[in-house]
Short mmCIF file of C-alpha atoms and ligand atoms in Angstrom, two decimals:
data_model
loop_
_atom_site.label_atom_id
_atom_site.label_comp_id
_atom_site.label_asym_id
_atom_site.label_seq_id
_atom_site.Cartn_x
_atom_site.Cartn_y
_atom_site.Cartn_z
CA UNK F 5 61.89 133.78 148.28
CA UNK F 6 63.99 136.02 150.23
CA UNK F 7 62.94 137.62 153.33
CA UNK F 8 60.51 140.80 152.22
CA UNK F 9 62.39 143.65 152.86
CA UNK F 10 61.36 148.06 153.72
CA UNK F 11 58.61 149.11 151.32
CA UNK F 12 58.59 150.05 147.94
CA UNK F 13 61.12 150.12 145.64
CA UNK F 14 64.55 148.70 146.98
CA UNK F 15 67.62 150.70 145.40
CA UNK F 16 71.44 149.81 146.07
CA UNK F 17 70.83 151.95 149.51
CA UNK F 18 67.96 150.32 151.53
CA UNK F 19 68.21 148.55 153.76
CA UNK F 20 68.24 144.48 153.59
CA UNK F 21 67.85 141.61 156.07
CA UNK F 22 70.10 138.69 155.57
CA UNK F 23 68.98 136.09 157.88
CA UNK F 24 70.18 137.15 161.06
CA UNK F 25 72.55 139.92 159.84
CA UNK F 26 71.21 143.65 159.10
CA UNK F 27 72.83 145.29 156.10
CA UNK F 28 72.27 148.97 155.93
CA UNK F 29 72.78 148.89 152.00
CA UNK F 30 73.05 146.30 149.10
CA UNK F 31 76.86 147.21 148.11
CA UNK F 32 79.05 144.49 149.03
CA UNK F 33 83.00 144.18 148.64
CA UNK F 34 83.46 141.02 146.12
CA UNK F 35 86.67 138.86 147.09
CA UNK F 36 89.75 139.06 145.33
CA UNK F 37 93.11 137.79 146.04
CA UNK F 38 95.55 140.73 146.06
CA UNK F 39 98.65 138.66 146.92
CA UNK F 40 100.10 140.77 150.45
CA UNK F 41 99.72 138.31 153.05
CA UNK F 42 103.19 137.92 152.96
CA UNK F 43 103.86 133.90 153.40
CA UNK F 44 100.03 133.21 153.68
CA UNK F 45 100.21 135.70 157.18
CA UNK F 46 97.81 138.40 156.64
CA UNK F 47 99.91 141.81 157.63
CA UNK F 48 98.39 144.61 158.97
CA UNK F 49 97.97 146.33 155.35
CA UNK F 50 95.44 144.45 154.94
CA UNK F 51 93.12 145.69 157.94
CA UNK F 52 94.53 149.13 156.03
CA UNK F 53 92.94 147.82 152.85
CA UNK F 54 89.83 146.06 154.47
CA UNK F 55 88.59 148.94 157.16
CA UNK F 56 89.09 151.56 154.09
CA UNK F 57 86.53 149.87 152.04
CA UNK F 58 83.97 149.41 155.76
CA UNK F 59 80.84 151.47 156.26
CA UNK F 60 78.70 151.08 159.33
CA UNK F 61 76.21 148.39 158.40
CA UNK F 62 77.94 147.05 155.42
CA UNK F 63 79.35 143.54 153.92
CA UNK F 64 82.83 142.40 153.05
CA UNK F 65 83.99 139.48 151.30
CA UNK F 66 87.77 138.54 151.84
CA UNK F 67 90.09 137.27 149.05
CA UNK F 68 90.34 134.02 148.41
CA UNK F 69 91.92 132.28 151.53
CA UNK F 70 93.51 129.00 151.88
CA UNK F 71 91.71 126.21 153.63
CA UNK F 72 95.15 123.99 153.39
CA UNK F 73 98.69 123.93 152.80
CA UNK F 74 97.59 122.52 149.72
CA UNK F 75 95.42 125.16 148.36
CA UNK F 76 97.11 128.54 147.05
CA UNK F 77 98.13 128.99 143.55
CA UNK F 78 98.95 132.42 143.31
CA UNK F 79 101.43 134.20 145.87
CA UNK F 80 101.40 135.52 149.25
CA UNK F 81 97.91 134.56 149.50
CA UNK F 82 96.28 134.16 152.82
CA UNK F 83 95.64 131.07 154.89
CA UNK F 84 93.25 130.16 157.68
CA UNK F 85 94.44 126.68 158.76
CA UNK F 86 97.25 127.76 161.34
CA UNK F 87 97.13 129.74 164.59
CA UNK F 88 99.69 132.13 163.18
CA UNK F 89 96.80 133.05 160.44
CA UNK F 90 93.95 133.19 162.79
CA UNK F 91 95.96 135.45 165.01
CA UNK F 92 96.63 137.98 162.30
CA UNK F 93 93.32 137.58 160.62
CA UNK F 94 91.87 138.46 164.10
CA UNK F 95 93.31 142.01 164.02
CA UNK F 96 91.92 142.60 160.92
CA UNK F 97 88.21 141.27 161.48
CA UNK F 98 88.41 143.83 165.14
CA UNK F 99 89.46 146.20 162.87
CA UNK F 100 86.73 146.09 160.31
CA UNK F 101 84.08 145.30 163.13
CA UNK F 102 85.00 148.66 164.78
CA UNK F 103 84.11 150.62 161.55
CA UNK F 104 80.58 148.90 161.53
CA UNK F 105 80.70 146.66 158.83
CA UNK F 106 80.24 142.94 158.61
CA UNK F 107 83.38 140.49 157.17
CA UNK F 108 83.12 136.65 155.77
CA UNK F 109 86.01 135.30 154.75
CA UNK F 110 85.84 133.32 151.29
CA UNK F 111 87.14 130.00 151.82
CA UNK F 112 89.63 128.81 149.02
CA UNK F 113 91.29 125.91 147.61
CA UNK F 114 92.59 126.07 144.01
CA UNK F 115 92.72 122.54 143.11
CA UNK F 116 94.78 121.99 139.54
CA UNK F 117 94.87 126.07 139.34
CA UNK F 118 98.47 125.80 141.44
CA UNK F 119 101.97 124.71 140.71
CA UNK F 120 104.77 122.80 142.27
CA UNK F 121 106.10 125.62 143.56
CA UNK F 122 103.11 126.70 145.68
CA UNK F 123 102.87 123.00 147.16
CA UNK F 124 104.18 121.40 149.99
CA UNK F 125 107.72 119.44 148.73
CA UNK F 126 106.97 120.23 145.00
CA UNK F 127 103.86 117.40 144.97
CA UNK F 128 101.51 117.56 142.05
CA UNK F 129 98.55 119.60 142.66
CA UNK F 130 95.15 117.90 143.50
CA UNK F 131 92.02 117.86 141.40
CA UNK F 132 89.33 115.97 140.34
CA UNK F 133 90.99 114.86 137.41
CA UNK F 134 94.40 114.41 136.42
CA UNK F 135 93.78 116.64 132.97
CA UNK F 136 95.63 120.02 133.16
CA UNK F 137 94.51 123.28 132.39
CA UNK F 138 95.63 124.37 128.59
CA UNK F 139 98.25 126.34 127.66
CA UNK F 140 96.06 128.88 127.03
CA UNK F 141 95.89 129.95 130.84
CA UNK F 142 99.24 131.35 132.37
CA UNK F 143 99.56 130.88 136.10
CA UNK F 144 101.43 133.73 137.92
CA UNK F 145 104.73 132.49 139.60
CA UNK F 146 106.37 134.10 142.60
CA UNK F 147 108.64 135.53 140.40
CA UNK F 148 105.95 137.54 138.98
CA UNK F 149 106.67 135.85 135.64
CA UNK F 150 103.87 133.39 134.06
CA UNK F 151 104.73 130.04 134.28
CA UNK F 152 102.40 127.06 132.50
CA UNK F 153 99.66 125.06 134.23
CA UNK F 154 101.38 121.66 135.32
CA UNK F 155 99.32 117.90 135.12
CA UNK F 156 97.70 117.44 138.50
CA UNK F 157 97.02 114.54 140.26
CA UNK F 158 93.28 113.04 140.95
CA UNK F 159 92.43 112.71 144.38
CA UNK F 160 91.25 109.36 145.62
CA UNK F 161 87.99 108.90 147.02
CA UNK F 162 89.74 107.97 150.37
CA UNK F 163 91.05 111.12 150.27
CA UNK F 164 88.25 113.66 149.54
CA UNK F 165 86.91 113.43 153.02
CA UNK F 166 90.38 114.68 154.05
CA UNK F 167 89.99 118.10 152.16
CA UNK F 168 86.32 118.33 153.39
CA UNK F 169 87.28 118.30 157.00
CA UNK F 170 89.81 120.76 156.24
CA UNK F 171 87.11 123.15 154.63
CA UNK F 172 84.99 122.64 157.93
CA UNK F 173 88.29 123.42 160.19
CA UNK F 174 89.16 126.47 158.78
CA UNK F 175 85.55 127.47 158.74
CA UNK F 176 85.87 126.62 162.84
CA UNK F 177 88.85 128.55 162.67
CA UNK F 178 87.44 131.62 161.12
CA UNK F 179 84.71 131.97 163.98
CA UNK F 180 87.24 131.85 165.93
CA UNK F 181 89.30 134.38 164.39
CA UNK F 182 85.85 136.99 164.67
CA UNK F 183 84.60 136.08 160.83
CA UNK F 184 80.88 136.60 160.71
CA UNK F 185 80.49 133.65 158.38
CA UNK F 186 82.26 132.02 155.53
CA UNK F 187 82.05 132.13 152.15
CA UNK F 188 82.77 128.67 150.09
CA UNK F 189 84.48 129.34 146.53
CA UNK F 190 82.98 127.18 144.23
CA UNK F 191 82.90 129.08 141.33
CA UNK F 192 85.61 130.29 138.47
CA UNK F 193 87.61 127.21 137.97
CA UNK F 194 88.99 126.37 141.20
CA UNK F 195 88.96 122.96 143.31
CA UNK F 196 85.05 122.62 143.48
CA UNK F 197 84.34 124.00 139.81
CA UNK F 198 86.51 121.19 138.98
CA UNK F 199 84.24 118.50 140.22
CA UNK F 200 80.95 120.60 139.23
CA UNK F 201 82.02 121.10 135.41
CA UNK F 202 81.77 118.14 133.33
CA UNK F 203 84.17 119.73 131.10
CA UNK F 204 86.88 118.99 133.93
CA UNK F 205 84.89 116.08 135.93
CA UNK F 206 85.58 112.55 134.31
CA UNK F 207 85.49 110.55 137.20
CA UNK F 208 83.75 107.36 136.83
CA UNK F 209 83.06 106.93 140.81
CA UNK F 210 80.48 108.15 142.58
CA UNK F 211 82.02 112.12 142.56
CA UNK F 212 81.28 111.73 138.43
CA UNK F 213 78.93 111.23 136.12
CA UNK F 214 75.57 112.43 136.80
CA UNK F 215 74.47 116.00 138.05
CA UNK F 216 73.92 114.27 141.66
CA UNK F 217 77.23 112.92 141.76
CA UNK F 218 79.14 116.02 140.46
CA UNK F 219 77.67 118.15 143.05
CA UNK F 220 78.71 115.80 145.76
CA UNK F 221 82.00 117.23 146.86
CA UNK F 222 80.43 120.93 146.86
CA UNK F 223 77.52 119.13 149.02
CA UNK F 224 79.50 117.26 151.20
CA UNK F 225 81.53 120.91 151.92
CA UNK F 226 78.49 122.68 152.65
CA UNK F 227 77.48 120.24 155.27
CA UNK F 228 80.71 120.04 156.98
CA UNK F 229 81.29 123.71 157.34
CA UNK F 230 77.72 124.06 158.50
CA UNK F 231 78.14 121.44 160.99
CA UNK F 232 81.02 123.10 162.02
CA UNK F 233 79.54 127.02 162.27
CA UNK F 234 76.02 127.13 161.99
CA UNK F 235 74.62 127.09 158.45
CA UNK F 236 72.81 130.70 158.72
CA UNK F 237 76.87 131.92 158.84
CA UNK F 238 77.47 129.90 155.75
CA UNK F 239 77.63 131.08 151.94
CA UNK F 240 78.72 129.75 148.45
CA UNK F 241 79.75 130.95 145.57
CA UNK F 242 78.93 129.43 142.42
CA UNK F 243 79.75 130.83 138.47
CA UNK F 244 77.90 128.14 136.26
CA UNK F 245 78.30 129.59 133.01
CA UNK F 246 81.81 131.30 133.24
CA UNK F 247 84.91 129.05 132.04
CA UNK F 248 87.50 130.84 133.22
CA UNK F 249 90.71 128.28 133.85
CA UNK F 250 88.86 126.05 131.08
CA UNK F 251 85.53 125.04 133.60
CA UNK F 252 83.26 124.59 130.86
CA UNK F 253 80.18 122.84 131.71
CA UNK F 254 77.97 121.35 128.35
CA UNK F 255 74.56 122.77 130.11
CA UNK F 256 75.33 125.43 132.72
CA UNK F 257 71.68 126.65 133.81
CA UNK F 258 71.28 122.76 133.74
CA UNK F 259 73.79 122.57 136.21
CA UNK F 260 73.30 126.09 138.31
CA UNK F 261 69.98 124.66 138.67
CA UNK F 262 71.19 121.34 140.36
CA UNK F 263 73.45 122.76 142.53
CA UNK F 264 70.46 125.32 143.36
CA UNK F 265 68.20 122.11 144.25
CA UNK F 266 70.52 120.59 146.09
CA UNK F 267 70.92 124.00 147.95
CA UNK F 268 67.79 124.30 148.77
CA UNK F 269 67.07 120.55 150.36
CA UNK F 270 70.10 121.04 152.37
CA UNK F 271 68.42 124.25 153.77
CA UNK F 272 65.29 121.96 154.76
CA UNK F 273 67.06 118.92 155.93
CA UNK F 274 69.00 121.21 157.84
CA UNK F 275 66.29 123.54 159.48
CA UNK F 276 68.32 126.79 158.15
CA UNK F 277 68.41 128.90 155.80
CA UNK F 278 72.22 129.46 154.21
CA UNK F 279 73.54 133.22 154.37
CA UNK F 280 73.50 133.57 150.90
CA UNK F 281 74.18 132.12 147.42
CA UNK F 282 76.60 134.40 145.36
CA UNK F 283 76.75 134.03 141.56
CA UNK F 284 79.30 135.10 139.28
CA UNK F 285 77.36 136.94 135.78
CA UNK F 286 78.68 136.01 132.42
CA UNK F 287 79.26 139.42 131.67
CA UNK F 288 82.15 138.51 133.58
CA UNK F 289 83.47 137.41 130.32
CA UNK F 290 83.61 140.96 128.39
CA UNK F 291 86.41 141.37 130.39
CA UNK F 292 88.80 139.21 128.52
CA UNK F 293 87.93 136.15 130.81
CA UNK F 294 86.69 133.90 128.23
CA UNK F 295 87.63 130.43 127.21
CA UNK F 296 86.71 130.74 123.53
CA UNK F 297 86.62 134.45 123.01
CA UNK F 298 82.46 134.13 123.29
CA UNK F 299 79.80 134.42 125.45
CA UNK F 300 76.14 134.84 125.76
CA UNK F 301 74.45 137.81 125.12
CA UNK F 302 72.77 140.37 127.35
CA UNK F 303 69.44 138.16 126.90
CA UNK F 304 70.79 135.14 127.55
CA UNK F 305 72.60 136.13 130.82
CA UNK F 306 69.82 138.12 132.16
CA UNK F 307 67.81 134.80 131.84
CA UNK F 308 70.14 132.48 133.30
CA UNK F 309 70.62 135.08 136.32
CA UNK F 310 67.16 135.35 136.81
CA UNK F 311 66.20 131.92 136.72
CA UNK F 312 68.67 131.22 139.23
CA UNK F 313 67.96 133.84 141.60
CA UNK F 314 64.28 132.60 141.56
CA UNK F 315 64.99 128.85 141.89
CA UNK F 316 66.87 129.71 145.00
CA UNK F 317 65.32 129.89 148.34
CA UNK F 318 67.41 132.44 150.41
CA UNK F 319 69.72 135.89 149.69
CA UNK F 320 71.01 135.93 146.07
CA UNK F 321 74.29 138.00 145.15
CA UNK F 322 75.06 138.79 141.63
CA UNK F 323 78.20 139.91 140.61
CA UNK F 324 80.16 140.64 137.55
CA UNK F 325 80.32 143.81 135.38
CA UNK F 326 78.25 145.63 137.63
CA UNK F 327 78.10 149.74 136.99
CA UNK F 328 76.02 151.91 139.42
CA UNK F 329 73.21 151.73 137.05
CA UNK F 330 73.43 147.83 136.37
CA UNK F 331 73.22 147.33 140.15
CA UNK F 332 70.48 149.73 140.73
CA UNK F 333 68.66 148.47 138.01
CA UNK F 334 69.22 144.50 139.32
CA UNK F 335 67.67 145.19 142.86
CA UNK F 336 64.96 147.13 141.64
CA UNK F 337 63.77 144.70 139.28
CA UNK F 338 64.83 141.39 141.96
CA UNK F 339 67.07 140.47 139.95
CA UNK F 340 69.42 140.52 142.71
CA UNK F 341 69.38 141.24 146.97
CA UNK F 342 73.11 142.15 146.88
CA UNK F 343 75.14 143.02 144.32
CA UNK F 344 79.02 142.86 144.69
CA UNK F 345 81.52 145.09 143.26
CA UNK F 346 85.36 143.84 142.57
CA UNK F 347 87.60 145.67 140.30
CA UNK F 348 85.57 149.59 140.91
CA UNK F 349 86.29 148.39 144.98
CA UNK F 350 89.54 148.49 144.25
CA UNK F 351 90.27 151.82 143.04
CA UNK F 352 87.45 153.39 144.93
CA UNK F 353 87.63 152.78 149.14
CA UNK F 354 84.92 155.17 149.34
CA UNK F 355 82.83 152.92 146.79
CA UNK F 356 79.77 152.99 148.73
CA UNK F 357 79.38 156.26 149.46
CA UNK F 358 80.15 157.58 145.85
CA UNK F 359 77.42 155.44 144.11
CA UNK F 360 75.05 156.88 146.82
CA UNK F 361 76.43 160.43 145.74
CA UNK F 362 77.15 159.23 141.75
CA UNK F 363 80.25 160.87 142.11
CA UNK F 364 83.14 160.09 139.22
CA UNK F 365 85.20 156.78 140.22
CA UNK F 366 88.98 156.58 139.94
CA UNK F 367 89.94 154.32 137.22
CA UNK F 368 91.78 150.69 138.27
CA UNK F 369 95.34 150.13 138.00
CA UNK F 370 95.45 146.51 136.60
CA UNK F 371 99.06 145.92 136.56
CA UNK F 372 99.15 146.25 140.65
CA UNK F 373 96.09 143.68 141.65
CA UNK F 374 98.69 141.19 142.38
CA UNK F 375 101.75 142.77 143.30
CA UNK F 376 103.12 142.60 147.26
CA UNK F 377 103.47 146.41 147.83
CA UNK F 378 101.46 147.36 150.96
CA UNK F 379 100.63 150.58 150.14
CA UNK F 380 100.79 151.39 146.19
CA UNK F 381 98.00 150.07 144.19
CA UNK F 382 96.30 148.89 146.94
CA UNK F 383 95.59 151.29 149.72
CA UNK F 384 96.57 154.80 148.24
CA UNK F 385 94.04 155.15 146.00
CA UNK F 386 92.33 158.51 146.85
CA UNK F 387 89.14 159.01 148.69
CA UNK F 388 86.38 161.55 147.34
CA UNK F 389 87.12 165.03 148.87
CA UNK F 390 83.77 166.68 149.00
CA UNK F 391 83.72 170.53 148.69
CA UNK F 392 82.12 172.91 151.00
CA UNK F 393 80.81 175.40 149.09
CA UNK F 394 80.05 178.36 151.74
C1 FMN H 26 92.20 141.21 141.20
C2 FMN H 26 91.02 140.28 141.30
C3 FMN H 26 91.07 139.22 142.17
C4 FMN H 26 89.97 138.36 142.31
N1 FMN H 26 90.03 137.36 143.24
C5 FMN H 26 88.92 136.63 143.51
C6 FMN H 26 88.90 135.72 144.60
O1 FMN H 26 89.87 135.55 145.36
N2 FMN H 26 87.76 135.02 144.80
C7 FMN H 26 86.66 135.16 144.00
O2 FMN H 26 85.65 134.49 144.22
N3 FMN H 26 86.64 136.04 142.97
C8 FMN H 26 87.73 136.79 142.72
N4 FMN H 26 87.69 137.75 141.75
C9 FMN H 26 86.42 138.00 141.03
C10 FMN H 26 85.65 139.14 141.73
O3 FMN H 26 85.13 138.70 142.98
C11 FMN H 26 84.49 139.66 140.87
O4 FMN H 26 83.51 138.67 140.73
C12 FMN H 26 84.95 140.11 139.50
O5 FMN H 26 86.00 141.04 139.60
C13 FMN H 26 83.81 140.71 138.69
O6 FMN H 26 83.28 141.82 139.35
P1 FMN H 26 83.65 143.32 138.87
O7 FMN H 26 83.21 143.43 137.42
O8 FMN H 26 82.82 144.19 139.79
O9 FMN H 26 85.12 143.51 139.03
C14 FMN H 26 88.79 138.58 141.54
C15 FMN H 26 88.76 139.64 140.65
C16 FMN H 26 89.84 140.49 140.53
C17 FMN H 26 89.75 141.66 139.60
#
C-alpha cells in the first residue's frame, strides 16, 4: 500500500508523500524526448522548457536520456555519461530547484530502436535479440526524414553486465549533476522492453525463457542503480500491455505482475522502498500507437491498471490519455497516486495551474515534438493570462 496520505478524498491537488519527497499536488511532467540537446549537450533551452513547466512542490520527469554512447536513437537527445552532460544538466536541475519543484531524470537506452547512424563507428545496434523491428515502424533520421529499422546485434551475456554498470554510472552521475532520483525506462519498446517481451526475447540463456529470467536484465538494473544512489531515489517505468516498436508480450498482466513481484522482493531484500513505479495505460494506444490497429477496451485497461497498482507495494504513476477528469477521477478512486501528463505538458507550461482552475488548454503542435528549434514549438507556447475584473 502506499503511504496514507491528508484526509478524505485525494483530488489531482492534495497533497502526497512519496517516500522521502513531499509533492504539493499529484500532476507530474511525463518524459519525452524533444530532440534540443544539441549533440547529446543539454543547452540552456531546456532549463527554459523545464523551469516553465515547475511549480513549488511539484515533479518532473526528463526526456529520455542516454545512459551510453550506445543508447540514442532519435537526434540531439541528451546524455548523462560525460562530464560535459553533467555540467550542463546541472544548470538546468539549479534552475528547476529554484522554482520549487522536484526533477528525476529518466534513464534511457534504446536498444534495437537506433540506427547506424546514431552509433559509435556505424556498429549494429544492441538488443536482446538480433530480430529487427518491422517495417511497419519508421525511425526518425537526423535528416528529419524516416529511415527503416536496421537488424541489431544480440548482446552476449559477457556483455550485459557492461550496460548495467553503465545504467548505475549515469545514475551516480545524475546525483551528482543535482537529480533528485532517476527514473529507469523500461517500458515502450526500448532496450529493457526488449528483454521483458517475449515477443522480442528469444534468448535461450538464462536472460530468456521464463518470466524469472526475462525480468533479469530489468532486475539486475534496478539493483545496480540502487546500489549506486540509494533505492528510495530510484523509479521504473514499465508499459506491459503497449507494443509500441513491436514489444508485444503473449500475457501482459502475466508479465506486469512478475516484474511487480520481483519489485516488490527487491524492496524487502533491500530494506527500501523504490520512489515509485510508473506505468504506461493502454489507452496509450488510441493515439495511433498500436501494433495491430487494436487494443483493449476501457474495461479491460481499467482492470489491468488496477490490478497492478494494487499488487505493487509503493507510489504508483499512471499515465497515458489522461484528461483533467480521467486524472481526477484515477486518484479519487486509487486508481493512481500520481498521474503524469505528456503531450497537454507540452502545449500548456502552466499545466498545473490550469487543471486546478479548469481553464481551456492550448492544443499541441505535433509536427514540432522533435524538431531542434529552441524556442518554437517548444517554449513559446502561451501561458494563461488571467483577467482582473475590477
Ligand atoms: C513527443 C513525445 C516524446 C515522448 N518521449 C518519451 C520518453 O522519452 N520517455 C518515455 O518514457 N515516454 C515518452 N513519451 C511518452 C509520454 O511520457 C507519455 O506517456 C505519453 O505521451 C502519454 O501521455 P499523454 O497522453 O498525457 O501524452 C513521449 C511522448 C511524446 C508525445
Amino acid at each position: 500500500m502506499a503511504e496514507t496520505q491528508s484526509q478524505g478524498t485525494p483530488t489531482l491537488f492534495s497533497p502526497y508523500k512519496m517516500g522521502k519527497f513531499n509533492l504539493s499536488h499529484r500532476v507530474v511532467l511525463a518524459p519525452m524526448t524533444r530532440c534540443r540537446a544539441l549533440n547529446g549537450i543539454p543547452r540552456p533551452a531546456l532549463a527554459e522548457y523545464y523551469t516553465q513547466r515547475s511549480t513549488p512542490g511539484g515533479f518532473l520527469i526528463t526526456e529520455g536520456t542516454s545512459v551510453s554512447d550506445t543508447a540514442a536513437g532519435f537526434p540531439h537527445v541528451p546524455g548523462i555519461y560525460n562530464e560535459e552532460q553533467v555540467g550542463a544538466w546541472k544548470k538546468i536541475v539549479d534552475a528547476v530547484h529554484a522554482k520549487g519543484s522536484l526533477i528525476f531524470c529518466q534513464l534511457w537506452h534504446v536498444g534495437r530502436a537506433s540506427h547506424s547512424v546514431y552509433q559509435p563507428g556505424g556498429a549494429a545496434p544492441i538488443s536482446s535479440s538480433n530480430k529487427p523491428i518491422s517495417n511497419r515502424w519508421r525511425i526518425l533520421m537526423p535528416d528529419a526524414t524516416y529511415g527503416i529499422y536496421p537488424k541489431p546485434r544480440a548482446l552476449d551475456v559477457s556483455e550485459i553486465e557492461v550496460v548495467v554498470e553503465h545504467y548505475g554510472k549515469a545514475a551516480f552521475n545524475a546525483i551528482r549533476a543535482g537529480f533528485d532520483g532517476v527514473e529507469i525506462h523500461g517500458a515502450h519498446g526500448y532496450l529493457i522492453d526488449q528483454f521483458l517481451k517475449d515477443g522480442i526475447n528469444d534468448r535461450i540463456d538464462e536472460y530468456g525463457g521464463s518470466l524469472a529470467n526475462r525480468c533479469k536484465f530489468l532486475m539486475q538494473i534496478v539493483r545496480a542503480v540502487a546500489e549506486a544512489i540509494g533505492a528510495d531515489r530510484v523509479a521504473i517505468r514499465i508499459s506491459p500491455a503497449i507494443d509500441h516498436l513491436g514489444a508485444i508480450d503473449s500475457n501482459p498482466l502475466k508479465l506486469g505482475l512478475a516484474v511487480i513481484e520481483k519489485l516488490n522482493e527487491f524492496q524487502l531484500q533491500f530494506g527500501s522502498k523504490l520512489a515509485y513505479l510508473h506505468v504506461t495505460q493502454p489507452r496509450y494506444h488510441a493515439y495511433g500507437q498500436t501494433e495491430q490497429g487494436k487494443h483493449g477496451n476501457e474495461d479491460e485497461e481499467a482492470y489491468l491498471m488496477r490490478t497492478l497498482k494494487r499488487s505493487y507495494d509503493g507510489t504508483f504513476m499512471c499515465s497515458g490519455g489522461f484528461t483533467r477528469e480521467l486524472g481526477m477521477q484515477a486518484v479519487a478512486e486509487g486508481d493512481a497516486d500520481l498521474v503524469s501528463y505528456g503531450r497537454l505538458f507540452i502545449s500548456n507550461p502552466d499545466l498545473v495551474l490550469r487543471l486546478k482552475v479548469n481553464a481551456p488548454l492550448n492544443r499541441y503542435i505535433r509536427k514540432t515534438f522533435y524538431t531542434q528549434d529552441p524556442v518554437v514549438g517548444y517554449t513559446d507556447y502561451p501561458f494563461l493570462v488571467i483577467q482582473s475584473r475590477l
